[in-house]
Amino acid sequence: MNVDKAAIKLAIAMGKAADAGFPQEMKDIVKKHAIVAAIAMGFPLFGIDTIVYIATLWLMYKKLAEMARVPFGENLIKNIIAGVLTNFLIALIVGFVLDLIPGLGWVGAAAYGYLVMTFSAIGFINFLTMVHENGKVKQQYDFNASINVLKGGESQLKDNSEI
């Protein structure tokens, strides 16, 4: 199996596991933005790809914060801190892991963009929970559902928008 096919299979498996933990509305937001990120990273746009990726990432953060009932503008400093911490950790971790795979082509770059966007959403929601007062964040990520999917089980996720 070539590296690009392996990258696609990894992205699909990790994407399915990641999707399992989101409430449906958040899942829709994350998937839409992750697809845009994958397209931006997969095609050489001579620097514009980075601008598109960053804009897509922060727009996703804004929408997720509003859905979690911590509006971005009203909680600007805490939400920016959550976003910056997320960006640093996720890019560092995913970048390190993918650096271990030699020869990633444009398909691998697209898979990277998709995975980083998806895991950034997970990290951002969890950092929001950490930087805001207890109980303020109304939608959270269900790690147990993701772990269940990784283990090969059916997703037991129910819409946890009432959490």
Short mmCIF file of C-alpha atoms in Angstrom, two decimals:
data_model
loop_
_atom_site.label_atom_id
_atom_site.label_comp_id
_atom_site.label_asym_id
_atom_site.label_seq_id
_atom_site.Cartn_x
_atom_site.Cartn_y
_atom_site.Cartn_z
CA MET A 1 0.00 0.00 0.00
CA ASN A 2 1.44 3.38 -0.90
CA VAL A 3 1.78 6.23 1.56
CA ASP A 4 -1.08 8.31 0.11
CA LYS A 5 -3.54 5.42 0.43
CA ALA A 6 -2.37 4.81 3.99
CA ALA A 7 -2.83 8.52 4.77
CA ILE A 8 -6.37 8.42 3.40
CA LYS A 9 -7.22 5.30 5.41
CA LEU A 10 -5.76 6.88 8.56
CA ALA A 11 -7.69 10.12 7.98
CA ILE A 12 -10.95 8.22 7.43
CA ALA A 13 -10.51 6.03 10.52
CA MET A 14 -9.49 8.94 12.75
CA GLY A 15 -12.22 11.13 11.27
CA LYS A 16 -14.89 8.53 12.07
CA ALA A 17 -13.61 8.16 15.61
CA ALA A 18 -13.44 11.92 16.07
CA ASP A 19 -16.92 12.45 14.61
CA ALA A 20 -18.44 10.03 17.11
CA GLY A 21 -17.82 12.39 20.02
CA PHE A 22 -19.47 15.49 18.59
CA PRO A 23 -23.12 16.40 18.94
CA GLN A 24 -24.66 16.40 15.43
CA GLU A 25 -24.68 20.19 15.00
CA MET A 26 -21.00 20.44 15.95
CA LYS A 27 -20.15 17.48 13.74
CA ASP A 28 -21.67 19.29 10.75
CA ILE A 29 -19.64 22.44 11.45
CA VAL A 30 -16.39 20.52 11.95
CA LYS A 31 -16.81 18.36 8.82
CA LYS A 32 -17.57 21.36 6.62
CA HIS A 33 -14.51 23.24 7.85
CA ALA A 34 -12.29 20.14 7.78
CA ILE A 35 -13.17 19.54 4.12
CA VAL A 36 -12.29 23.15 3.26
CA ALA A 37 -9.00 22.71 5.15
CA ALA A 38 -8.25 19.47 3.30
CA ILE A 39 -8.84 21.15 -0.05
CA ALA A 40 -6.70 24.14 0.96
CA MET A 41 -3.84 21.90 2.10
CA GLY A 42 -4.14 19.46 -0.79
CA PHE A 43 -3.76 21.91 -3.63
CA PRO A 44 -0.76 24.21 -4.02
CA LEU A 45 -2.16 27.71 -3.78
CA PHE A 46 1.21 29.46 -3.33
CA GLY A 47 0.66 30.84 0.16
CA ILE A 48 -3.05 31.45 -0.18
CA ASP A 49 -3.61 27.93 1.17
CA THR A 50 -2.22 28.99 4.55
CA ILE A 51 -4.46 32.05 4.66
CA VAL A 52 -7.52 29.97 3.72
CA TYR A 53 -6.60 27.34 6.32
CA ILE A 54 -6.14 29.87 9.15
CA ALA A 55 -9.33 31.74 8.26
CA THR A 56 -11.26 28.45 8.13
CA LEU A 57 -9.84 27.33 11.47
CA TRP A 58 -10.77 30.52 13.34
CA LEU A 59 -14.20 30.69 11.70
CA MET A 60 -14.78 27.14 12.93
CA TYR A 61 -13.65 28.14 16.42
CA LYS A 62 -16.08 31.07 16.36
CA LYS A 63 -19.00 28.86 15.34
CA LEU A 64 -18.11 26.16 17.88
CA ALA A 65 -17.83 28.72 20.68
CA GLU A 66 -21.24 30.13 19.82
CA MET A 67 -22.73 26.64 19.69
CA ALA A 68 -21.14 25.87 23.07
CA ARG A 69 -22.88 29.04 24.31
CA VAL A 70 -19.69 30.99 24.98
CA PRO A 71 -19.95 33.59 22.17
CA PHE A 72 -16.55 34.39 20.73
CA GLY A 73 -16.75 38.18 20.94
CA GLU A 74 -18.13 38.29 24.47
CA ASN A 75 -15.40 35.93 25.72
CA LEU A 76 -12.67 37.09 23.35
CA ILE A 77 -9.58 36.70 25.55
CA LYS A 78 -10.49 33.27 26.94
CA ASN A 79 -11.59 32.00 23.53
CA ILE A 80 -8.38 33.24 21.88
CA ILE A 81 -6.32 31.58 24.62
CA ALA A 82 -8.22 28.32 24.03
CA GLY A 83 -7.65 28.63 20.26
CA VAL A 84 -3.93 29.41 20.52
CA LEU A 85 -3.32 26.57 22.99
CA THR A 86 -5.23 24.22 20.71
CA ASN A 87 -3.36 25.33 17.60
CA PHE A 88 0.00 24.88 19.26
CA LEU A 89 -0.67 21.46 20.76
CA ILE A 90 -2.57 19.91 17.87
CA ALA A 91 -0.21 21.16 15.17
CA LEU A 92 2.77 20.02 17.24
CA ILE A 93 1.39 16.54 17.94
CA VAL A 94 -0.13 15.79 14.53
CA GLY A 95 2.84 17.36 12.74
CA PHE A 96 5.27 15.23 14.73
CA VAL A 97 3.36 12.01 14.06
CA LEU A 98 3.03 12.71 10.34
CA ASP A 99 6.71 13.68 10.08
CA LEU A 100 7.42 10.04 10.86
CA ILE A 101 5.70 9.02 7.60
CA PRO A 102 8.01 9.66 4.65
CA GLY A 103 6.77 10.68 1.24
CA LEU A 104 3.38 12.21 1.95
CA GLY A 105 2.11 13.74 -1.27
CA TRP A 106 -0.76 16.12 -1.89
CA VAL A 107 -3.25 13.47 -0.72
CA GLY A 108 -1.29 13.18 2.52
CA ALA A 109 -1.30 16.96 2.86
CA ALA A 110 -5.08 16.99 2.42
CA ALA A 111 -5.44 14.22 5.03
CA TYR A 112 -3.21 16.25 7.33
CA GLY A 113 -5.38 19.34 6.86
CA TYR A 114 -8.54 17.35 7.56
CA LEU A 115 -7.13 15.68 10.67
CA VAL A 116 -5.64 18.84 12.13
CA MET A 117 -8.91 20.73 11.64
CA THR A 118 -10.92 17.91 13.23
CA PHE A 119 -8.61 17.48 16.21
CA SER A 120 -8.36 21.25 16.61
CA ALA A 121 -12.14 21.31 17.05
CA ILE A 122 -11.91 18.64 19.75
CA GLY A 123 -9.09 20.46 21.50
CA PHE A 124 -10.83 23.83 21.25
CA ILE A 125 -14.06 22.56 22.82
CA ASN A 126 -12.06 21.03 25.67
CA PHE A 127 -9.93 24.13 26.21
CA LEU A 128 -13.13 26.19 26.28
CA THR A 129 -14.31 23.97 29.11
CA MET A 130 -11.02 24.53 30.94
CA VAL A 131 -10.81 28.32 30.57
CA HIS A 132 -14.45 29.14 31.28
CA GLU A 133 -16.27 28.83 34.57
CA ASN A 134 -17.73 25.45 35.43
CA GLY A 135 -20.96 24.76 33.64
CA LYS A 136 -20.69 27.68 31.21
CA VAL A 137 -19.80 25.53 28.20
CA LYS A 138 -23.04 23.80 27.27
CA GLN A 139 -21.82 21.37 24.59
CA GLN A 140 -18.88 19.10 25.14
CA TYR A 141 -17.00 16.36 23.36
CA ASP A 142 -17.74 12.72 24.23
CA PHE A 143 -14.39 10.91 24.30
CA ASN A 144 -16.02 7.62 25.27
CA ALA A 145 -17.92 7.53 21.98
CA SER A 146 -14.67 8.05 20.05
CA ILE A 147 -12.86 5.37 22.00
CA ASN A 148 -15.73 2.97 21.34
CA VAL A 149 -15.46 3.59 17.58
CA LEU A 150 -11.67 3.08 17.70
CA LYS A 151 -12.24 -0.24 19.44
CA GLY A 152 -14.56 -1.25 16.62
CA GLY A 153 -17.84 -0.87 18.48
CA GLU A 154 -20.90 0.98 17.36
CA SER A 155 -21.15 4.61 18.36
CA GLN A 156 -23.30 4.97 21.45
CA LEU A 157 -23.41 8.73 20.97
CA LYS A 158 -26.64 10.45 21.65
CA ASP A 159 -27.10 14.13 21.02
CA ASN A 160 -25.49 15.57 24.14
CA SER A 161 -26.51 19.13 23.40
CA GLU A 162 -28.32 19.24 26.75
CA ILE A 163 -25.11 18.58 28.75
#
